[in-house]
PDB file of C-alpha atoms in Angstrom:
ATOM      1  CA  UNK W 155       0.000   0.000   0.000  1.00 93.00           C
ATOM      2  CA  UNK W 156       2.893   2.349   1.040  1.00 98.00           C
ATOM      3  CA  UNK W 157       6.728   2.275   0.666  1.00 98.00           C
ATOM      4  CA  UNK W 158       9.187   4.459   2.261  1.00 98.00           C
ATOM      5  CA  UNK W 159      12.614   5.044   0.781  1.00 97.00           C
ATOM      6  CA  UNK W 160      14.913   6.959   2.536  1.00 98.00           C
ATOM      7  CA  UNK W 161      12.235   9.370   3.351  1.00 98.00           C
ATOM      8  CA  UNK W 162      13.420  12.706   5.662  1.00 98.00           C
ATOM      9  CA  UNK W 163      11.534  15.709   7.263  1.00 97.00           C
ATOM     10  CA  UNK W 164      13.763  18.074   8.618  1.00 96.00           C
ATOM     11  CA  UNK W 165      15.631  17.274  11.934  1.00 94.00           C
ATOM     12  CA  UNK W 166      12.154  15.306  13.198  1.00 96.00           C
ATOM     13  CA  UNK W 167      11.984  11.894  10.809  1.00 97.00           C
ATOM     14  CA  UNK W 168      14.196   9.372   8.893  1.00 97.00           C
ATOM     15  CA  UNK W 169      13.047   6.574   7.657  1.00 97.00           C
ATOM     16  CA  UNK W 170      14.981   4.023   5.936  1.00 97.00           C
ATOM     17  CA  UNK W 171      12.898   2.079   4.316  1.00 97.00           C
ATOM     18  CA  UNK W 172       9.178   0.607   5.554  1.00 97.00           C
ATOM     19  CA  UNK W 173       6.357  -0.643   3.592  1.00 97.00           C
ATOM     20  CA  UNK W 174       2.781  -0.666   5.426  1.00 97.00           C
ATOM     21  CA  UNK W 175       0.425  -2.994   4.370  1.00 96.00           C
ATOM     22  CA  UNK W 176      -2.439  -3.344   2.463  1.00 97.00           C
ATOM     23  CA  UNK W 177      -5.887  -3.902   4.633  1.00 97.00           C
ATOM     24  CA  UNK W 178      -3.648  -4.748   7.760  1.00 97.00           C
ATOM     25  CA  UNK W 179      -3.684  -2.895  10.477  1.00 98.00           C
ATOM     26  CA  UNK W 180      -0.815  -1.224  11.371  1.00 98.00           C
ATOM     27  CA  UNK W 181       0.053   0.552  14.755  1.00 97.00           C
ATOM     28  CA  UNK W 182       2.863   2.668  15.421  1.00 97.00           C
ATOM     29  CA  UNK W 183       4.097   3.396  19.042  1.00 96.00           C
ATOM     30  CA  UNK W 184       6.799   5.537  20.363  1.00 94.00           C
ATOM     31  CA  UNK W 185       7.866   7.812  23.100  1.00 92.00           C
ATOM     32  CA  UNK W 186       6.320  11.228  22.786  1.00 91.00           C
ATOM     33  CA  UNK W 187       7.897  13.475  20.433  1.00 92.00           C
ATOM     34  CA  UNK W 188       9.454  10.415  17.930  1.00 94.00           C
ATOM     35  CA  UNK W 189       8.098  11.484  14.970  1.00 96.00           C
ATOM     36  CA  UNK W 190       4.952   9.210  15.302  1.00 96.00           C
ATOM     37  CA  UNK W 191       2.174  12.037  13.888  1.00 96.00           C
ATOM     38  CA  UNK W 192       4.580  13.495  11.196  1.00 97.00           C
ATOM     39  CA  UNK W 193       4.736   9.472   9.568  1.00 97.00           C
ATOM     40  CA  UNK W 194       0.926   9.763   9.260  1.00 97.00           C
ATOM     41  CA  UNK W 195       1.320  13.417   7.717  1.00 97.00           C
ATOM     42  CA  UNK W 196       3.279  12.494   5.428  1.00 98.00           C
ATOM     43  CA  UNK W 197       1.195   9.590   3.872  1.00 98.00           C
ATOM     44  CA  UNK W 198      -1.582  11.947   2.708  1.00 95.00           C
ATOM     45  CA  UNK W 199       1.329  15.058   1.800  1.00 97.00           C
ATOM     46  CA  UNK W 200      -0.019  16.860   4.803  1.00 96.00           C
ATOM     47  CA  UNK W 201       3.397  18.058   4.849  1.00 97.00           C
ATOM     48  CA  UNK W 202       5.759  17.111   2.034  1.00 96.00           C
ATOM     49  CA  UNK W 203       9.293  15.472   3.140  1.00 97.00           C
ATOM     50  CA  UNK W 204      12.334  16.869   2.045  1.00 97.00           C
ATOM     51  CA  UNK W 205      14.244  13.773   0.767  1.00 97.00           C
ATOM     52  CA  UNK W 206      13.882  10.370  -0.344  1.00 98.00           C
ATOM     53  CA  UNK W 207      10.015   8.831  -1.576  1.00 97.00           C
ATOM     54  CA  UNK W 208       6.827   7.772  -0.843  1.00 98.00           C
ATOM     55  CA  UNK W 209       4.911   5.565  -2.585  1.00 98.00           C
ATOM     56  CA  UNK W 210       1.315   4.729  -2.731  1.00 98.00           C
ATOM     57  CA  UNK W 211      -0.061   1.826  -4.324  1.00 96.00           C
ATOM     58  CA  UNK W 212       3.315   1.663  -6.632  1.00 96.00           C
ATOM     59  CA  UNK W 213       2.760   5.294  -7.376  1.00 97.00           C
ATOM     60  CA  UNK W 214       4.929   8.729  -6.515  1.00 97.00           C
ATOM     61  CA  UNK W 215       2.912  10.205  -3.633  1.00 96.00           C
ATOM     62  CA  UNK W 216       4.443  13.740  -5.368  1.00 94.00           C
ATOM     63  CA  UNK W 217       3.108  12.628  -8.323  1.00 96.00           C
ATOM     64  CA  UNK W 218      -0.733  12.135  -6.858  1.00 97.00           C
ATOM     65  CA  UNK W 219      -3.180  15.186  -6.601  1.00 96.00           C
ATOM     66  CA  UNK W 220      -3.330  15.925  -3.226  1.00 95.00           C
ATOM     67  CA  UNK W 221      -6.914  16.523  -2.919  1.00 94.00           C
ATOM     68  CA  UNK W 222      -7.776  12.789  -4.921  1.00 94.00           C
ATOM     69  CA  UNK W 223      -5.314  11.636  -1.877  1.00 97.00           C
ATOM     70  CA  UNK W 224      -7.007  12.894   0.886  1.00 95.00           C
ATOM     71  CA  UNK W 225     -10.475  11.221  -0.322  1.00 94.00           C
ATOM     72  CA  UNK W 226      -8.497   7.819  -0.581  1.00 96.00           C
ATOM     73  CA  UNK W 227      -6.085   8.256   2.726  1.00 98.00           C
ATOM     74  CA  UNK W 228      -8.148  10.232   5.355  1.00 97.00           C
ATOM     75  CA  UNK W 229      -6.439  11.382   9.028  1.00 96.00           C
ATOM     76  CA  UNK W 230      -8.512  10.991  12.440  1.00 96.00           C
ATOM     77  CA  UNK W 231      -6.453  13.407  13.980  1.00 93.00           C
ATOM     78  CA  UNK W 232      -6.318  13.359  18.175  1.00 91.00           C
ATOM     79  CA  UNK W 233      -7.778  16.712  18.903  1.00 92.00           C
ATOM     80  CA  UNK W 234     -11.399  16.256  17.242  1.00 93.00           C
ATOM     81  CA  UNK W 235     -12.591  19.238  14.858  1.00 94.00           C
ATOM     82  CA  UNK W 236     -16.196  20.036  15.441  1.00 96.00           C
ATOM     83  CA  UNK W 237     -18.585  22.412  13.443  1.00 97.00           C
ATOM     84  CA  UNK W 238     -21.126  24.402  14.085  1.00 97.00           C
ATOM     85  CA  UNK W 239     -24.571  22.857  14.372  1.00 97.00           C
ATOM     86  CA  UNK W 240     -25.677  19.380  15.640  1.00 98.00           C
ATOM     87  CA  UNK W 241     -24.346  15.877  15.627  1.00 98.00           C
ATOM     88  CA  UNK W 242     -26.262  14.990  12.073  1.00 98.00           C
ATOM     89  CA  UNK W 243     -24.414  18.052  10.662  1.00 98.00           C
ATOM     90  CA  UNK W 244     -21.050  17.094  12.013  1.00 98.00           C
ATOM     91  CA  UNK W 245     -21.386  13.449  10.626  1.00 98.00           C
ATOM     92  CA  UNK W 246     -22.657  14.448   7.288  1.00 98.00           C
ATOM     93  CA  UNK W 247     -19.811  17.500   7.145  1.00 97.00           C
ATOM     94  CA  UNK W 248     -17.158  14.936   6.099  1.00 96.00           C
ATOM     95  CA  UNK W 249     -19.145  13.301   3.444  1.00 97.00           C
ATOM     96  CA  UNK W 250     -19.708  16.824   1.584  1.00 96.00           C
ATOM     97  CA  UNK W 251     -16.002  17.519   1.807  1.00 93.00           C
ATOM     98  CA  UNK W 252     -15.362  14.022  -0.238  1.00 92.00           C
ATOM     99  CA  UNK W 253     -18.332  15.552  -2.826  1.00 93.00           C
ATOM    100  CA  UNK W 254     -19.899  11.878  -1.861  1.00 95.00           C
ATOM    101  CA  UNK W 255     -24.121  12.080  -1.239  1.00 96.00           C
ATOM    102  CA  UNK W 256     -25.878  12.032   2.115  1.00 96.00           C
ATOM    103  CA  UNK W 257     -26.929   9.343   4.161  1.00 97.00           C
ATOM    104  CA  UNK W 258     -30.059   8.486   6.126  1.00 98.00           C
ATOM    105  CA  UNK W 259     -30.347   8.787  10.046  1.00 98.00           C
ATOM    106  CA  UNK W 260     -30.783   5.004  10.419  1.00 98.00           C
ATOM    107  CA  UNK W 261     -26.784   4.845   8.611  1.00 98.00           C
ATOM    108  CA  UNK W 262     -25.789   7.438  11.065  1.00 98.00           C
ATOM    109  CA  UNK W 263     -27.218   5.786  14.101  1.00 98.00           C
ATOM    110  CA  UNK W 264     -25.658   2.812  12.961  1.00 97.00           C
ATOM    111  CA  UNK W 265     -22.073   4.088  13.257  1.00 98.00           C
ATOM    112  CA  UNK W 266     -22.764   6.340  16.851  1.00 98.00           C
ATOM    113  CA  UNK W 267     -23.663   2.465  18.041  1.00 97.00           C
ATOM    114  CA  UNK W 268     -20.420   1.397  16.596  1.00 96.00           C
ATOM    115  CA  UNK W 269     -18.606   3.709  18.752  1.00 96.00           C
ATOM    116  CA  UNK W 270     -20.640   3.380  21.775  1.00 95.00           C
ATOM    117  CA  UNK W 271     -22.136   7.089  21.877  1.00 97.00           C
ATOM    118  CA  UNK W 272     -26.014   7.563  22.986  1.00 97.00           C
ATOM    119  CA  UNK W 273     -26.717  10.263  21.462  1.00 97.00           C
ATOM    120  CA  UNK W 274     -29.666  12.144  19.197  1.00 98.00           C
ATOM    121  CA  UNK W 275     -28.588  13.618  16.056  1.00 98.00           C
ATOM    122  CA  UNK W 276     -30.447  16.558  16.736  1.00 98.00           C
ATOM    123  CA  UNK W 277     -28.160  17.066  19.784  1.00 98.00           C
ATOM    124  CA  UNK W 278     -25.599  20.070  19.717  1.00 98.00           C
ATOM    125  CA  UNK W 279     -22.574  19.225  18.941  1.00 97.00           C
ATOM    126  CA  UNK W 280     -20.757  21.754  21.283  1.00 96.00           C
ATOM    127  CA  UNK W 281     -22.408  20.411  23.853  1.00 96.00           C
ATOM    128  CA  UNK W 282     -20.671  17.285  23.785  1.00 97.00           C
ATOM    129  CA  UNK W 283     -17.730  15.802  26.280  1.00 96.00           C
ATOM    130  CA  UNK W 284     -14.125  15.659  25.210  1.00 94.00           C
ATOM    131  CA  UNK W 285     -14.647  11.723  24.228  1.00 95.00           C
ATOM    132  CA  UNK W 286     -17.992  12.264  22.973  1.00 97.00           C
ATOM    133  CA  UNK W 287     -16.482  14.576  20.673  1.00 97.00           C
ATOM    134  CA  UNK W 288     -13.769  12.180  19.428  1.00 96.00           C
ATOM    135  CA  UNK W 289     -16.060   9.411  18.747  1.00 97.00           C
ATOM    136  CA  UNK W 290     -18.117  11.964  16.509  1.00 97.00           C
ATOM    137  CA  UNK W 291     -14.994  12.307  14.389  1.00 96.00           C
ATOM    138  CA  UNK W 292     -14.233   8.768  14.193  1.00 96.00           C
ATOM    139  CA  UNK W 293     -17.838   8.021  13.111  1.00 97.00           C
ATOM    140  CA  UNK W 294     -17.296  10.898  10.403  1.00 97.00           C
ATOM    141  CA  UNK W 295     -14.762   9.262   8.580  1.00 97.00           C
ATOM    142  CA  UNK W 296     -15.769   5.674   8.815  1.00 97.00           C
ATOM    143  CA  UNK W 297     -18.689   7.316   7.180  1.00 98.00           C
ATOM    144  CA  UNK W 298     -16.501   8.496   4.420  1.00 97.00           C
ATOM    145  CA  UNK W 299     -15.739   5.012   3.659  1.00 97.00           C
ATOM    146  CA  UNK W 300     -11.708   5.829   2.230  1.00 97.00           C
ATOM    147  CA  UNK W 301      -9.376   3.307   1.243  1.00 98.00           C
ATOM    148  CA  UNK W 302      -7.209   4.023   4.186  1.00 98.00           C
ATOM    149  CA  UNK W 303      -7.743   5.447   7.755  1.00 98.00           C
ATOM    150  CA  UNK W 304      -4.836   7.332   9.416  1.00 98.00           C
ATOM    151  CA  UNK W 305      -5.530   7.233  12.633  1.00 97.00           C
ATOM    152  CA  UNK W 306      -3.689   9.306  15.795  1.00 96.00           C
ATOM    153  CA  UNK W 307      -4.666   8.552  19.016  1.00 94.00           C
ATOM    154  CA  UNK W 308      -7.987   8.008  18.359  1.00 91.00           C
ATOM    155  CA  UNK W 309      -9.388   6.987  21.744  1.00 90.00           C
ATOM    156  CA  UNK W 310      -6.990   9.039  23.974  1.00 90.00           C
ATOM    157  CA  UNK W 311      -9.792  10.748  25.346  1.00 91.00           C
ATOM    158  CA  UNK W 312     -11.922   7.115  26.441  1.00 93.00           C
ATOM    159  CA  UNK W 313     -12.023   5.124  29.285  1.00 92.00           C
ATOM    160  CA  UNK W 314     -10.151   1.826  29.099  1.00 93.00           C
ATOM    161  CA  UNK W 315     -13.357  -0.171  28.916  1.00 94.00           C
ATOM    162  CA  UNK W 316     -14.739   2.170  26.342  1.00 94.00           C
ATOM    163  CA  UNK W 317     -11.826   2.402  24.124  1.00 94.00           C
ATOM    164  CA  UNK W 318     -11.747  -1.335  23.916  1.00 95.00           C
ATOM    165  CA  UNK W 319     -15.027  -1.387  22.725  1.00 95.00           C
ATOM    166  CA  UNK W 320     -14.522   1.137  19.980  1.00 95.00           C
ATOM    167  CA  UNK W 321     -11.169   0.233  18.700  1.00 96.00           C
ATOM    168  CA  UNK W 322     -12.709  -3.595  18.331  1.00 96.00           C
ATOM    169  CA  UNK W 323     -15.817  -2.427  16.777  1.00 95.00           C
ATOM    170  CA  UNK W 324     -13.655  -0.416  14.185  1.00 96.00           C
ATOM    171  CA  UNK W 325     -11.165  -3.034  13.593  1.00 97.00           C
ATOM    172  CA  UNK W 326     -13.886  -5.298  12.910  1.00 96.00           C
ATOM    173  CA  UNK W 327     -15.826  -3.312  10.320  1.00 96.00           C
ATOM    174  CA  UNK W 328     -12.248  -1.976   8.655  1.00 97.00           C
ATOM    175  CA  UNK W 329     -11.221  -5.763   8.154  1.00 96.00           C
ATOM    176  CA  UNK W 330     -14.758  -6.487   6.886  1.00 96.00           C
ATOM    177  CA  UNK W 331     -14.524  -3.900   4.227  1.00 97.00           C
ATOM    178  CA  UNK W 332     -10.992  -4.355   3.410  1.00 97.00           C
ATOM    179  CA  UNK W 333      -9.454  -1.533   4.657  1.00 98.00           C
ATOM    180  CA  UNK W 334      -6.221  -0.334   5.738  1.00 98.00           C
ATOM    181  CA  UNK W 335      -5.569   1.392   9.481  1.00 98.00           C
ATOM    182  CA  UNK W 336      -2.211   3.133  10.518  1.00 98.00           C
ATOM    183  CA  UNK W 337      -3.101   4.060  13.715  1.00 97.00           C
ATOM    184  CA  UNK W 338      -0.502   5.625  16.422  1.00 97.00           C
ATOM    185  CA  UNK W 339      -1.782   4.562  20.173  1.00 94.00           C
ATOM    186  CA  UNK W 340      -0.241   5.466  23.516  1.00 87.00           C
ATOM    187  CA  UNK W 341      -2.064   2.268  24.858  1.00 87.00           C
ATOM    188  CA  UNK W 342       0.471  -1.119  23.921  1.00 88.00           C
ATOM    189  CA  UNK W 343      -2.621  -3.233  24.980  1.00 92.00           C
ATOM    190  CA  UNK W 344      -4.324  -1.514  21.812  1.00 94.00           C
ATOM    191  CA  UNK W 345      -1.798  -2.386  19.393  1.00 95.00           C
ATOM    192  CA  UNK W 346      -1.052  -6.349  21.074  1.00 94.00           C
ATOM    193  CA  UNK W 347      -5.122  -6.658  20.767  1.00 95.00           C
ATOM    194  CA  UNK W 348      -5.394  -5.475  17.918  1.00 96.00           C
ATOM    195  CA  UNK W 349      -2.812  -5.154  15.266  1.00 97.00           C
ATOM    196  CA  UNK W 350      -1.284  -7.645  12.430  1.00 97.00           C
ATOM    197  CA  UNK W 351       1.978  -5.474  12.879  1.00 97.00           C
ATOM    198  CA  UNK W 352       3.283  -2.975  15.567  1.00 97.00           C
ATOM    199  CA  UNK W 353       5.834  -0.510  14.306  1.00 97.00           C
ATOM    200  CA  UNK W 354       7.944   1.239  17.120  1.00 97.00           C
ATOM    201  CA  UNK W 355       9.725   4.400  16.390  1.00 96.00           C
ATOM    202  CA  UNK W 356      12.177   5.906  18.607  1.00 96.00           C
ATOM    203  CA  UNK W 357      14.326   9.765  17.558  1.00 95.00           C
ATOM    204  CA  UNK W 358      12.992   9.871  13.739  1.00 96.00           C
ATOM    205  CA  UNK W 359      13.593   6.666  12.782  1.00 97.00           C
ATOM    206  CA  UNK W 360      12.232   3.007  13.439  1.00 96.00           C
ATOM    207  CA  UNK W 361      13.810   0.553  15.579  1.00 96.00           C
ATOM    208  CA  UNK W 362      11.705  -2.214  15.916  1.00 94.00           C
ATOM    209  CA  UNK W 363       8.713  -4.115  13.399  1.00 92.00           C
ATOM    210  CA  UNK W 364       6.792  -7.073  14.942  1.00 93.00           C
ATOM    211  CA  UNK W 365       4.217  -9.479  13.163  1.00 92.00           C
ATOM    212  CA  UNK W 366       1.337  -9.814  15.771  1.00 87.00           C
ATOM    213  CA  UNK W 367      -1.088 -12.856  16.372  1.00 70.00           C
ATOM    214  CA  UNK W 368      -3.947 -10.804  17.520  1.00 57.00           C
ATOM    215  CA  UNK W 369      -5.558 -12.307  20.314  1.00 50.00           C
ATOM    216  CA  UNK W 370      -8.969 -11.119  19.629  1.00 48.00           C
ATOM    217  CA  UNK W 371      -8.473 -13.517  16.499  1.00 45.00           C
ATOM    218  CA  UNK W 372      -8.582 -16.447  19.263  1.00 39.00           C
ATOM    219  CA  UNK W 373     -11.501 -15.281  21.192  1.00 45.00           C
ATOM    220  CA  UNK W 374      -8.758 -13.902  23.960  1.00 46.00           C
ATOM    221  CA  UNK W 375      -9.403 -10.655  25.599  1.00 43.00           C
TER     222      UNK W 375
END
């Protein structure tokens, strides 16, 4: 899906070479500050690197429109971004940005249920709690339905036994529609339970890949 050659950004990242998956999921941990968020940046030329290349799909990321990109490789990122109006608005927002049509309230239920939020779409969105909030964005781009979901932190703001819930809910639908995840986590009992492949990076550059048995595959909690 993507390859990594050589690939620097300024003093923050350097990355040999690493090739993420196609529908695997993928999580990358690190000590703060190791250049876990700028990797995700990168894949969807959030920021452009300054040596080396990306591909995606056996293809220049340079030499991809940017805005086709972004519709194919969409970032959850940790601080949620919410818009004016209610819940419905907030979950349909992401859809209109992709130019892709509307969906119907029973769709949109469907996903808040996913991601454990008991909520009315009629609700304001402002209202809503720091996790409530993050699970609104999460259901707004599982909505958008892309190709691959950069994900970082994406349930820093949840209760253990609520995070568990979502992250297995979403790993479950991604895998059943053949998606990719890249998803950096803080929490290494999120990326044993539920990774194919754990990625640790440590000062810019990675020191450490591991092929994962998920236990959730076994019924093992």
């Amino acid at each position: 899906m993507f390859f990594l050659k050589e690939v620097g950004y300024k003093n923050i990242l350097y990355i040999k070479a690493l090739q993420l998956q196609k529908e695997k999921v993928t999580s990358i941990v690190g000590e703060s500050g190791s250049g876990k968020t700028t990797l995700l940046k990168l894949l969807n030329k959030l920021i452009r690197y300054d040596s080396g290349e990306i591909y995606y799909q056996g293809k220049p990321l340079e030499k991809i429109d940017a805005v086709q990109l972004r519709r194919q490789v969409v970032m959850l990122p940790q601080t949620p971004a919410i818009f004016p109006g209610n819940i419905r608005d907030n979950l349909l927002i992401g859809l209109k940005f992709s130019e892709k049509p509307p969906v119907a309230d029973n769709r949109l239920y469907e996903v808040l249920n996913m991601v454990n939020l008991n909520k009315n779409l009629t609700d304001p969105a402002e209202n809503l709690s720091g996790g409530e909030k993050q699970r609104v964005t999460f259901c707004r781009v599982i909505l958008m339905a892309p190709e691959v979901f950069l994900l970082d932190e994406p349930s820093s703001a949840l209760d253990e036994e609520t995070e568990l819930k979502v992250i297995e809910a979403f790993v479950a639908h991604a895998q059943k529609e053949k998606k990719t995840v890249i998803m950096v986590t803080h929490t290494k009992k999120i990326a044993s339970l539920f990774s194919d492949r754990i990625i640790e990076i440590k000062n810019g550059a990675v020191t450490g890949e591991e092929e994962v048995s998920r236990a959730r595959a076994h019924g093992e909690q």
